[in-house]
XYZ file of C-alpha atoms in Angstrom:
638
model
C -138.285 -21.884 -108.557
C -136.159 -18.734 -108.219
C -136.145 -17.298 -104.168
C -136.488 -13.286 -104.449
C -133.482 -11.384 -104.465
C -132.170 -9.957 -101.050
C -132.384 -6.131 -100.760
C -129.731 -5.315 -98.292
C -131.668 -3.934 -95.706
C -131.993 -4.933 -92.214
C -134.708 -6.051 -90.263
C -136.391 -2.876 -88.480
C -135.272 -4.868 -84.962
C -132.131 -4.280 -86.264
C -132.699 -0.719 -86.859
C -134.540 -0.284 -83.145
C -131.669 0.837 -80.555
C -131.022 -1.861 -78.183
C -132.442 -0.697 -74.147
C -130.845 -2.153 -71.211
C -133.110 -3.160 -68.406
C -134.168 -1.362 -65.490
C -132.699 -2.221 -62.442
C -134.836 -1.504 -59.200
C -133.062 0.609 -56.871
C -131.924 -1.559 -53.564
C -132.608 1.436 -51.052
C -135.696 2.533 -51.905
C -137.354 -0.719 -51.609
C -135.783 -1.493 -48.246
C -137.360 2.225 -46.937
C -140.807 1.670 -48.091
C -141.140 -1.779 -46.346
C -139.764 -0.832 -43.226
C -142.577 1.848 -43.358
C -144.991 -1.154 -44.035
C -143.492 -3.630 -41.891
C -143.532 -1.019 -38.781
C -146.865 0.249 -39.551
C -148.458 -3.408 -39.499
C -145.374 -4.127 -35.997
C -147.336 -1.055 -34.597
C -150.740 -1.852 -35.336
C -150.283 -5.310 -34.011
C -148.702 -4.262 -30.704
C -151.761 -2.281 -30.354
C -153.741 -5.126 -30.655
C -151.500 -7.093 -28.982
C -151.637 -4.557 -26.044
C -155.171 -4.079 -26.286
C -155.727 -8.014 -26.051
C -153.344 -8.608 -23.379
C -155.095 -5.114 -21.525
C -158.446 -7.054 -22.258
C -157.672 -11.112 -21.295
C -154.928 -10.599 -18.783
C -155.120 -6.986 -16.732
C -158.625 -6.714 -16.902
C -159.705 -10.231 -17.844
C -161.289 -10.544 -14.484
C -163.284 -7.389 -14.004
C -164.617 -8.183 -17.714
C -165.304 -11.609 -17.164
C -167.288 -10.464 -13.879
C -169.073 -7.543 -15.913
C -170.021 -10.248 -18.811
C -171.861 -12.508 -16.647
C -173.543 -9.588 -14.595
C -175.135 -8.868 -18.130
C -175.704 -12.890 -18.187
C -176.979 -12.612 -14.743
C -179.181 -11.188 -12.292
C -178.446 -11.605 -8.093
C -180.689 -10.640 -5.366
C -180.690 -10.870 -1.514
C -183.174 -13.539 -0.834
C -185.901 -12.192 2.796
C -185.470 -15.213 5.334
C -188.429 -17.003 6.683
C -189.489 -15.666 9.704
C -189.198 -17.856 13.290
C -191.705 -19.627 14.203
C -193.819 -19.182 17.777
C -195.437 -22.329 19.833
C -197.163 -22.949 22.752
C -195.106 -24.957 25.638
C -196.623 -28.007 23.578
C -195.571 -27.481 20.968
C -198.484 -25.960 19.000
C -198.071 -23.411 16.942
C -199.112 -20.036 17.946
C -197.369 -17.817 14.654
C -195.882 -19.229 11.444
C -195.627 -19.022 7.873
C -197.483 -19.922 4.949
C -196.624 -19.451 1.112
C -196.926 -15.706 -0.563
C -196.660 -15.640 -4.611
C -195.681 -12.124 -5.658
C -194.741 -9.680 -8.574
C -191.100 -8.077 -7.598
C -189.637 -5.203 -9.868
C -185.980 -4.666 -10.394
C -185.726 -0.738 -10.805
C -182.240 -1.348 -12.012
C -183.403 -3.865 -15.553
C -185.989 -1.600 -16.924
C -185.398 2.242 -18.312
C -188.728 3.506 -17.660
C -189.912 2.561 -14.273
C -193.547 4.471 -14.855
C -194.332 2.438 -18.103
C -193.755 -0.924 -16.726
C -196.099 -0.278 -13.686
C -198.651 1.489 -15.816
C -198.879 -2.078 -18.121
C -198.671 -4.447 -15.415
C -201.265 -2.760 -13.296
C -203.240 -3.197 -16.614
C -202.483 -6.855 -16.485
C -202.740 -7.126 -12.371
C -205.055 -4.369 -10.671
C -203.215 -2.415 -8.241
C -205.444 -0.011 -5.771
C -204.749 3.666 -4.440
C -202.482 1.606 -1.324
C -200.639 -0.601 -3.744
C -199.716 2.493 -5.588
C -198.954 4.865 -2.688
C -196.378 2.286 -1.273
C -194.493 1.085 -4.751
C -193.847 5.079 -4.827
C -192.760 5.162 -1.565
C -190.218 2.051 -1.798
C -188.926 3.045 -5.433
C -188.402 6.629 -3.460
C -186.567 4.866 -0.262
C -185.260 1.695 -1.884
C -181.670 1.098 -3.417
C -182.033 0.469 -7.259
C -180.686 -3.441 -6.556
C -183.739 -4.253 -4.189
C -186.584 -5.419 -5.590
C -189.936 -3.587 -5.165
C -193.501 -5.418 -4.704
C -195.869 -4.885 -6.689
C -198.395 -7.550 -5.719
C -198.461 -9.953 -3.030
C -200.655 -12.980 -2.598
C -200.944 -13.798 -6.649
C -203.574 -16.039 -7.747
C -202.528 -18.754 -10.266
C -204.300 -16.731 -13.152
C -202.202 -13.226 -11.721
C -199.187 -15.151 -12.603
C -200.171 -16.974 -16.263
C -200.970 -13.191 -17.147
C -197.644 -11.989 -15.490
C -195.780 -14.735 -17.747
C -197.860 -13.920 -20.866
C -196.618 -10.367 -20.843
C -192.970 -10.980 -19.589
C -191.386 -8.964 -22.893
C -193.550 -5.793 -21.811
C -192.590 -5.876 -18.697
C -189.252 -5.666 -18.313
C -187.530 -5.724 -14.472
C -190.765 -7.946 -13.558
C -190.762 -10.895 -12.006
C -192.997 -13.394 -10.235
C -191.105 -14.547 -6.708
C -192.449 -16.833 -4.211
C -191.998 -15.984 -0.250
C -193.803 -15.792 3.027
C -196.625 -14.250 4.889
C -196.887 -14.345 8.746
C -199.519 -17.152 9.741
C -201.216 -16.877 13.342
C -203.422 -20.237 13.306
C -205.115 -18.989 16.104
C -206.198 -15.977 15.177
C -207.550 -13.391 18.428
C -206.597 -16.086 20.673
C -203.121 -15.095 21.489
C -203.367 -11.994 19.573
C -201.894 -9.372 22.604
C -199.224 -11.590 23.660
C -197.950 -12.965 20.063
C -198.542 -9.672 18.299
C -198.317 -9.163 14.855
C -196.030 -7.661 12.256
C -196.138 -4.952 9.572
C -193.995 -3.707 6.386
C -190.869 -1.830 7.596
C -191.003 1.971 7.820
C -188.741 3.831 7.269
C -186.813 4.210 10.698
C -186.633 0.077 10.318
C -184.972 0.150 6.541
C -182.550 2.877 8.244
C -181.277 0.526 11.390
C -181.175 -2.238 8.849
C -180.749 -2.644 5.111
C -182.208 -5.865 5.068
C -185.397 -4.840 6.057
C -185.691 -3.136 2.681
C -186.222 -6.734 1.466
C -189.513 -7.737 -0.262
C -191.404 -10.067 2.070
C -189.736 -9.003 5.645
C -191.238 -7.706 8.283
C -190.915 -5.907 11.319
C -192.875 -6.838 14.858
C -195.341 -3.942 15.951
C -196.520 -5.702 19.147
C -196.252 -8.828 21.634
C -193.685 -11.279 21.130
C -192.839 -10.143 17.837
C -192.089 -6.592 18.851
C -189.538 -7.724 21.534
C -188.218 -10.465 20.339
C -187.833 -9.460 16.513
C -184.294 -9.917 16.093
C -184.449 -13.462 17.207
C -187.120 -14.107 14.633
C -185.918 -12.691 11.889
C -182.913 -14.567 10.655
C -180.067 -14.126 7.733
C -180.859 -13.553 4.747
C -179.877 -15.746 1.677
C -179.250 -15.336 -2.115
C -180.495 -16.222 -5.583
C -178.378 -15.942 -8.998
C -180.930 -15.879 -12.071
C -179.934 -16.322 -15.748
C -181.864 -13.225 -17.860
C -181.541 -12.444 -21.461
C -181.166 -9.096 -22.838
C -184.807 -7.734 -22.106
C -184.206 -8.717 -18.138
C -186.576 -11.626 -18.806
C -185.784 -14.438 -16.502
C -184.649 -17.615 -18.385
C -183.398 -19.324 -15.181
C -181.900 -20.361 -11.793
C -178.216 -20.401 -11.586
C -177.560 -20.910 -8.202
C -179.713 -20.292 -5.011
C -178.165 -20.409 -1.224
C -180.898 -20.242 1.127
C -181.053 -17.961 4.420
C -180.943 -18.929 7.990
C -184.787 -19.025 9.356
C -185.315 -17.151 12.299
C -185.309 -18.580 15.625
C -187.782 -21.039 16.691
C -189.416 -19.382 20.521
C -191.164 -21.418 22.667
C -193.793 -19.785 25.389
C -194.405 -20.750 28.394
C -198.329 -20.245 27.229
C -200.053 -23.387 27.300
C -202.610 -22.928 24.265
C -205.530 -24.765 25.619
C -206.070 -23.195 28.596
C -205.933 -19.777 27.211
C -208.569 -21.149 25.027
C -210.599 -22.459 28.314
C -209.825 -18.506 30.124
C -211.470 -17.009 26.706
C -214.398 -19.033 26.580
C -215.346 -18.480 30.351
C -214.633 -15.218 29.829
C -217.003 -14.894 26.910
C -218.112 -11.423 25.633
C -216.539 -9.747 29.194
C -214.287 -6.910 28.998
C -211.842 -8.313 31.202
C -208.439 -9.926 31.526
C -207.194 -12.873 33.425
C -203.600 -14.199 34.129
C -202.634 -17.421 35.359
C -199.214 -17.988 36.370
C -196.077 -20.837 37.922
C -196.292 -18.996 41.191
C -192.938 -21.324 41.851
C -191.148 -19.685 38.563
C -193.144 -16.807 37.565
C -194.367 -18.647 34.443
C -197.329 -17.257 32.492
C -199.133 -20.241 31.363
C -202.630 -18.047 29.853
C -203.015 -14.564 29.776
C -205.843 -13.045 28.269
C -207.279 -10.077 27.414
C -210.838 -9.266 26.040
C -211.973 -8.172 23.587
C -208.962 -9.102 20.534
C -208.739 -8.665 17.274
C -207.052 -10.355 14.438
C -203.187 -9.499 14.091
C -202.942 -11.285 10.331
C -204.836 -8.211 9.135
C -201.990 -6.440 9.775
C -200.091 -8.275 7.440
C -201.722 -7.226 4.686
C -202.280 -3.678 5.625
C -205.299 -2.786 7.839
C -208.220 -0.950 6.324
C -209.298 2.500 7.849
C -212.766 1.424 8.296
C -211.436 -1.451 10.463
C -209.046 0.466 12.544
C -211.834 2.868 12.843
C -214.234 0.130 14.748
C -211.126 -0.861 16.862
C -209.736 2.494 18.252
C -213.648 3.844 18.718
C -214.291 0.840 20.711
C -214.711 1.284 24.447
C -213.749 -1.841 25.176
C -210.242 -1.001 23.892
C -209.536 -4.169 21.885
C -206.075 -3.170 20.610
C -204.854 -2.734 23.931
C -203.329 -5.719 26.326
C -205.241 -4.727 29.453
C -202.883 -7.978 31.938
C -200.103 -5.287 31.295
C -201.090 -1.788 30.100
C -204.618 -1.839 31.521
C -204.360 -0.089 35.025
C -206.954 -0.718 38.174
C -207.539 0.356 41.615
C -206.865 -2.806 42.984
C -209.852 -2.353 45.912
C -209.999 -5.144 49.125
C -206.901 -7.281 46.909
C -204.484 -4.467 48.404
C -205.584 -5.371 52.160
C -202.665 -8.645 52.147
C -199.810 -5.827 51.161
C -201.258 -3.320 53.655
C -201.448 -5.745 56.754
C -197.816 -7.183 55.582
C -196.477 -3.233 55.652
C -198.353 -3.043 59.343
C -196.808 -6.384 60.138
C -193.337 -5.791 59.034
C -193.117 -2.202 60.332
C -193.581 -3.406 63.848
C -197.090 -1.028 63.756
C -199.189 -4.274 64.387
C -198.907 -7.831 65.421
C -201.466 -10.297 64.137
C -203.376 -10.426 67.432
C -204.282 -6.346 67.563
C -207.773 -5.702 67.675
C -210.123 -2.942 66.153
C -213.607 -2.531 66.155
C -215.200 -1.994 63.148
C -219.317 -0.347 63.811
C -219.772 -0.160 59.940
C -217.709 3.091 59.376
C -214.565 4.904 60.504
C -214.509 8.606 61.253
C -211.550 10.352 61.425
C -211.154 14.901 60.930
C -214.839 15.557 60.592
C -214.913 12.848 57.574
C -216.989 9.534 57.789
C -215.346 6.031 55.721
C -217.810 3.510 55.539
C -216.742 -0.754 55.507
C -218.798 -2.280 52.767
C -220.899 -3.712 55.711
C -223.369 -1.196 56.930
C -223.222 -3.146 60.072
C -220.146 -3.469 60.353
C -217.940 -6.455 61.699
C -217.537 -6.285 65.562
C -213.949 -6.655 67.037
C -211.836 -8.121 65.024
C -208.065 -9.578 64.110
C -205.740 -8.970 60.855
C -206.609 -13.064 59.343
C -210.479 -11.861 60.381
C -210.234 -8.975 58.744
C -209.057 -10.345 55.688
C -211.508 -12.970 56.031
C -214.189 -10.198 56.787
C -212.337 -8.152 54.054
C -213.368 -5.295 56.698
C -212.800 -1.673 55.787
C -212.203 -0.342 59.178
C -209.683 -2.632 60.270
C -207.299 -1.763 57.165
C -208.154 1.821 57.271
C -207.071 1.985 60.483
C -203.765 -0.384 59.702
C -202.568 1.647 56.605
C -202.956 4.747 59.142
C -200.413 3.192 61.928
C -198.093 1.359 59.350
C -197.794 4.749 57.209
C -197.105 5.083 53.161
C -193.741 4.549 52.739
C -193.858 1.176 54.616
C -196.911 0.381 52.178
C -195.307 1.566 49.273
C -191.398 -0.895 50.342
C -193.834 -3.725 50.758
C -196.288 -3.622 47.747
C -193.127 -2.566 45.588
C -191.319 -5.673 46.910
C -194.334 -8.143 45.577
C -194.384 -6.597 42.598
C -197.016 -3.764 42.919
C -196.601 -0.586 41.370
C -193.463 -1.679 39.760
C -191.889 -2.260 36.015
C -192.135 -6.096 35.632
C -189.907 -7.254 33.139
C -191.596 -9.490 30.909
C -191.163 -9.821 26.858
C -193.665 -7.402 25.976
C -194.187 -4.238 25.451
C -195.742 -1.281 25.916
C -195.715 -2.335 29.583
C -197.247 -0.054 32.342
C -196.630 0.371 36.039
C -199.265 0.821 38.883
C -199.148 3.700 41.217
C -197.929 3.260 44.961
C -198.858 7.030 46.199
C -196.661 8.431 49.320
C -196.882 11.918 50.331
C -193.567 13.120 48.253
C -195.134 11.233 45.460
C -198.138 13.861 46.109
C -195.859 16.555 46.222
C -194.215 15.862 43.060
C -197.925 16.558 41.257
C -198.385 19.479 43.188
C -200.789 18.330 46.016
C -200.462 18.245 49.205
C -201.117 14.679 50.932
C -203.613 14.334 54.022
C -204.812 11.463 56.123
C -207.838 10.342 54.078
C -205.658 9.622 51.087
C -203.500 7.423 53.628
C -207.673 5.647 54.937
C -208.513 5.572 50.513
C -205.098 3.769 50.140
C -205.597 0.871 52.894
C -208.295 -0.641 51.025
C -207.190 0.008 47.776
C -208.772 3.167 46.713
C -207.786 6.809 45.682
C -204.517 6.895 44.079
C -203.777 3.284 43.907
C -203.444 1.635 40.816
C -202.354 -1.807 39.453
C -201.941 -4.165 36.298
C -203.484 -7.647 36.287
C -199.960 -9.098 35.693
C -198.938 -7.025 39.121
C -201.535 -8.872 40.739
C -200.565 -11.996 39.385
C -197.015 -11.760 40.240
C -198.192 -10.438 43.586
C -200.261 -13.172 45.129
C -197.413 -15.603 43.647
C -195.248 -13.933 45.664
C -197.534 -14.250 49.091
C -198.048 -18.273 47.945
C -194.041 -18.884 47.150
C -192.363 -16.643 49.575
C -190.024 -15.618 46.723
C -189.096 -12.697 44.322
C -190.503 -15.129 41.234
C -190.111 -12.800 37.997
C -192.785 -13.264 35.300
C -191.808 -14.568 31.953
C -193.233 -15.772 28.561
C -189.691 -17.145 26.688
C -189.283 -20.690 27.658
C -186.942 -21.629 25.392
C -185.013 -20.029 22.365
C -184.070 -22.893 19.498
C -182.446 -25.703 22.231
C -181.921 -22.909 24.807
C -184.248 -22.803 27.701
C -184.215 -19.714 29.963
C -182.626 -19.724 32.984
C -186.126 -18.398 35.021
C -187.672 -21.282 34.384
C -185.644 -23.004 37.070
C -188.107 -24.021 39.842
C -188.021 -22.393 43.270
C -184.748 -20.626 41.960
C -186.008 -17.126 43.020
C -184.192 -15.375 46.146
C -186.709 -15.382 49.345
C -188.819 -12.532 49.903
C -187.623 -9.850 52.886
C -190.764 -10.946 54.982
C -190.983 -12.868 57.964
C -192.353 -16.672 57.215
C -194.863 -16.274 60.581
C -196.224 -12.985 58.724
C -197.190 -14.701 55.285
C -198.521 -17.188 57.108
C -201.129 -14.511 58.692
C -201.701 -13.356 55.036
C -202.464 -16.504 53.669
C -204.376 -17.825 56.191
C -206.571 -15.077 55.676
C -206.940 -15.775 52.235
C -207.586 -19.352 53.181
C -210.640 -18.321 55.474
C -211.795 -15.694 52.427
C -212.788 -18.845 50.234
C -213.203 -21.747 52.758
C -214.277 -20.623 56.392
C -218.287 -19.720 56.551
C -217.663 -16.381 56.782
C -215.518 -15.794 54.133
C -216.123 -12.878 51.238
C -215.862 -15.565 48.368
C -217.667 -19.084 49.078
C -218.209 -19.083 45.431
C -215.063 -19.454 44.602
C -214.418 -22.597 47.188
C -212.942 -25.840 44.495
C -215.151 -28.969 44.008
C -212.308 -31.064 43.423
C -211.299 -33.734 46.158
C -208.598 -32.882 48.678
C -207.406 -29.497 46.862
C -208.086 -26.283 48.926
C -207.387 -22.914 47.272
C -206.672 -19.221 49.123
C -207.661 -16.028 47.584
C -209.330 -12.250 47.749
C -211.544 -10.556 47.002
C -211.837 -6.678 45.662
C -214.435 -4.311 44.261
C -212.732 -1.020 43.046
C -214.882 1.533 42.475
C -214.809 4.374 39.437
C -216.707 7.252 40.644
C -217.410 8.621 44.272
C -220.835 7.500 46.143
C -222.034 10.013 48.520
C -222.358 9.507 52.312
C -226.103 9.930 51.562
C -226.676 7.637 49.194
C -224.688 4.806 51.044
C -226.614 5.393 54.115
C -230.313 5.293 52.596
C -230.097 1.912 52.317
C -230.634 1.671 48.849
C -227.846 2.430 47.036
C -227.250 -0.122 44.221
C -224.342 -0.051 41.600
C -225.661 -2.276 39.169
C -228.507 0.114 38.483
C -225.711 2.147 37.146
C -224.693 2.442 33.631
C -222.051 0.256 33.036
C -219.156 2.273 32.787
C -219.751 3.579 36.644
C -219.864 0.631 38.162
C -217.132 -1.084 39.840
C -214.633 -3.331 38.340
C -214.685 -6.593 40.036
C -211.389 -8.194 41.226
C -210.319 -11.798 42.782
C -206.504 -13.381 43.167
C -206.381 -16.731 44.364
C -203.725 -19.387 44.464
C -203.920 -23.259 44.860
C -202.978 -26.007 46.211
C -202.988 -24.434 49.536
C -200.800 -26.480 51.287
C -198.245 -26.440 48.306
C -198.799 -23.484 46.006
C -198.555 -24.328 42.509
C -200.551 -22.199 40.393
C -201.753 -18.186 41.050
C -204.475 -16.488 39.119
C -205.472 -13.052 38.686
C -208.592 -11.576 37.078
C -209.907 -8.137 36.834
C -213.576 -7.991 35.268
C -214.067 -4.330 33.776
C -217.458 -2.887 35.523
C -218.222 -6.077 36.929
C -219.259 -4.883 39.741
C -218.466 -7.324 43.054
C -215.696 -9.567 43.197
C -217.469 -11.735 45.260
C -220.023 -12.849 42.920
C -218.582 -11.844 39.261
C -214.533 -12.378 39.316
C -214.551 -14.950 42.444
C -216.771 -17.570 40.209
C -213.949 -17.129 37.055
C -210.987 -17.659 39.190
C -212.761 -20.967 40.616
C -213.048 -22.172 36.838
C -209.705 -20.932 35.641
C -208.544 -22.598 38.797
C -209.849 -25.608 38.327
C -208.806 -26.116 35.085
C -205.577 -25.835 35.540
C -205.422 -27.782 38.093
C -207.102 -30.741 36.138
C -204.666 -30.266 33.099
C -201.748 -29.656 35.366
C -200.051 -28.106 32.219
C -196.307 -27.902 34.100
C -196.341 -31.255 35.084
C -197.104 -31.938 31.736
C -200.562 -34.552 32.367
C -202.368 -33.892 29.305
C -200.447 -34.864 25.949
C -198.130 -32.724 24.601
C -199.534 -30.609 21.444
C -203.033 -31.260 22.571
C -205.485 -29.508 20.144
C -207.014 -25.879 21.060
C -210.497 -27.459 20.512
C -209.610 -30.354 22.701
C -209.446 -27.983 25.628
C -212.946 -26.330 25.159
């Protein structure tokens, strides 16, 4: 086989001109990836800054702004303090309140969210006007009610429609509880929601569920009772919904107040009482303890919890019988015959009598062309100052208050308490009227002698409290400046005027109470005396007291001397108000009583009866010697 002949030409490789390779150029790469590399060093200290900015210099404030979005914390109202009897019963607590809160600050349209849940949970005109008024007055953080006192189905509904309702909440807290309703209503009192001026002296009033006190015990002493408040940290998820509790620290409860009220005789006082318009207080005449003070008619102080309705505080405030007001301490009263004791211890003291002077009383007194009668037409003969108190004679104390003069009247009734401020723990607290000439003067009068004859039994411008009178003839039984009080103890803390017999002694002569409360002696037990109705039917126990009619409008000399002159044919706002003030045991004063019957006509035979009762109750219960068992029932006492 023959191979084919070689041409002589190359192979077109051969032919092609032989290239060298490229070489990259050193410097440029070097430029372009310190570019990159600087770009990414830049972009990472950015981040690097930015993360370190983030975890380290404001790790904290994040962290804290992270679990504010995780969490919800609120200022949690304290419970309120609780009020009891010197028993221990329990005259104002507190009972479980479910309720719908808002959080203004967790919703973005505070209008919408009210608008459904008052479609879910009715809310009236009130419950409207006052969520407008908090969301106007309340810091976006506080919660706002929108409903208190939820019913089991309120809240189901509530929890059905959580996503709608964004900011709302169902809370449980407290409502004031007074167990014995009109009982103790004027000295316990009641509380309210905060106004205004109460959100303004303190921010934590703005709290849902606190309250402010608006009378009694609660007015004065509201600081004590309210407490500290406490906290709650909730878990919500994006919408605001609650998912949970993180953390709760509970507040301090206000304190716990013990009165010196003993419940069950304040129950015995009302019941005797009965549909009167009158008050009666008994009192420690050895300590100036009130152990039952009443005053008739009451009302209900948990309505005022709630809000009170305008029809209701309609009935109230038209009533003439003035239930809303505490008549033992704002009611005022001529104080009629139960002056006399201050009047002959002003003649006494001022040297203007001694207890053996005599006057001579025909059944009138006429002095400047002007004729006073004595309550007895026929008048009482010649008699002492203990007879005349026995007698309760008009003519002898006209005649006394004449000689011993006003301003010796006025030092002495001051001194036992008349006509002064008494500073108990309640408010609204008025002060009789001791009328001297300058006082006169002062109103733009001018003073003549038969204001001076009005005064010395009681009459014209003289005016008293029951609690006066109370602290009065406790004064004439102890001999000592005994301050009244209703605080026995605070928590573990007693008060320091509950100390027996610790009261400085009276400025009065020992020989002239003695006069004084003989007289009073002979006024319930001697034959003669004003108030035999009043005499104790308990064995070896003797009790002093006096009587007083005060009367309201001006019978004419006329009508007094016909004969036939009767007030209870009156209508019942002109007739006297019947008085009586008694103490007991005689021999060693324990207990003092005071009770002023509105229109009741005669002490003697309306007041005089209720003292004996009041009296002897006490006596038999003995509540400061503590006889009967400690928390004894209300209805026990009936």
């Amino acid at each position: 086989m023959k191979l084919p002949k070689f041409s002589g030409r190359k192979p077109i490789s051969r032919l092609m001109p032989r290239r060298e390779p490229i070489k990259p150029s050193r410097g440029i790469f070097t430029r372009r990836a310190l570019v990159v590399l600087a770009a990414q060093a830049g972009v990472l200290g950015v981040l690097g800054q930015r993360l370190y900015n983030l975890q380290v210099v404001d790790g904290d404030r994040l962290k804290q702004l992270a679990v504010r979005n995780r969490t919800s914390k609120r200022l949690l109202a304290p419970a309120r303090g609780t009020i009891n009897d010197r028993f221990g019963v329990q005259l104002a607590g507190n009972k479980v309140n479910w309720r719908a809160l808002l959080m203004p600050e967790e919703t973005t349209d505070i209008s919408a969210v009210i608008s459904r849940f008052a479609q879910i949970v009715p809310l009236d005109d009130r419950d409207h006007a006052r969520i407008e008024r908090d969301l106007r007055h309340m810091r976006k953080y506080v919660p706002v009610s929108l409903k208190d006192f939820l019913t089991w189905d309120d809240m189901a509904r509530i929890e059905l429609n959580a996503p709608s309702l964004p900011g709302v909440f169902v809370d449980i807290g407290s409502t004031r509880l007074y167990p014995l309703g009109p009982l103790l209503a004027h000295i316990v009192g009641y509380v309210a929601p905060p106004n205004e001026h109460d959100v303004a002296s303190s921010p934590m009033m703005a709290l849902p569920g606190m309250r402010a006190g608006r009378a009694g015990i609660e007015q004065t002493q509201d600081a004590l009772l309210r407490g500290e408040p406490g906290s709650v940290e909730m878990e919500v998820n994006s919408l605001g919904r609650v998912m949970g509790e993180i953390d709760r620290e509970e507040g301090r409860q206000g304190d716990e107040l013990t009165l010196t009220i003993d419940a069950g005789l304040q129950q015995m006082v009302l019941n005797r009482i009965a549909d009167q318009s009158a008050s009666a207080v008994v009192m420690d005449c050895r300590n100036g303890e009130v152990l039952a003070m009443v005053s008739t008619p009451s009302f209900d102080p948990s309505l005022f919890d709630s809000g009170v309705s305008h029809a209701q505080w309609i009935e109230w405030t038209d009533n003439v019988r003035t239930p809303l007001i505490n008549k033992a301490v704002s009611g005022v009263y001529p104080p009629g015959s139960t002056f006399k004791p201050a009047v002959g211890l002003a003649a006494l003291k001022s040297g203007a009598l001694s207890p053996e002077d005599r006057f001579s009383c025909p059944g009138y007194y006429d002095m400047g062309g002007v004729r006073f009668h004595c309550w007895s037409r026929w008048g009482h003969g010649t008699i002492n100052m203990r007879e005349a108190l026995m007698l309760s004679c008009d003519v002898y104390f006209y005649q006394a208050a004449r000689k011993a003069g006003m301003d010796p009247i006025k030092a002495v009734a001051n001194g036992f308490g008349l006509g002064t401020r008494l500073d108990i723990e309640l408010p609204h607290i008025r002060s009789g009227v001791i009328p001297t000439p300058d006082w006169r003067r002062e109103h733009g009068h001018h003073w003549n002698g038969g204001d001076t004859v009005n005064a010395g039994i009681g009459q014209g411008f003289v005016q008293v409290t029951p609690l006066e009178l109370a602290t009065y003839v406790s004064r004439i039984a102890s001999g000592r400046n005994v301050q009244p009080h209703l605080v026995r103890r605070v928590d573990d803390r007693s008060s320091d005027l509950g100390k027996l017999d610790a009261a400085a002694p009276l400025d009065i002569a020992p020989a002239h109470l003695e006069i004084i409360r003989g007289g009073m002696f002979d006024v319930v037990n001697a034959k003669r005396g004003t108030a035999p109705k009043a005499k104790l039917d308990l064995p070896n126990v003797q009790m002093a007291g006096k009587t007083g009619s005060a009367q309201v409008r001006r019978v004419s000399r006329a009508l007094r001397e016909s004969g036939h002159f009767n007030s209870m044919s009156l209508p019942w706002e002109e007739r006297p108000h019947a008085l009586f003030i008694c103490f007991a045991p005689f021999d060693a004063p324990r207990y003092a009583v005071s009770v002023v019957i509105e229109h009741g006509n005669a002490g003697a035979d309306a007041a005089a009866p209720l003292a004996r009762d009041i009296m002897t109750d006490v006596l038999t219960r003995d509540p400061v010697n503590h006889v009967h068992e400690p928390g004894q029932t209300v209805a026990d006492a009936e």
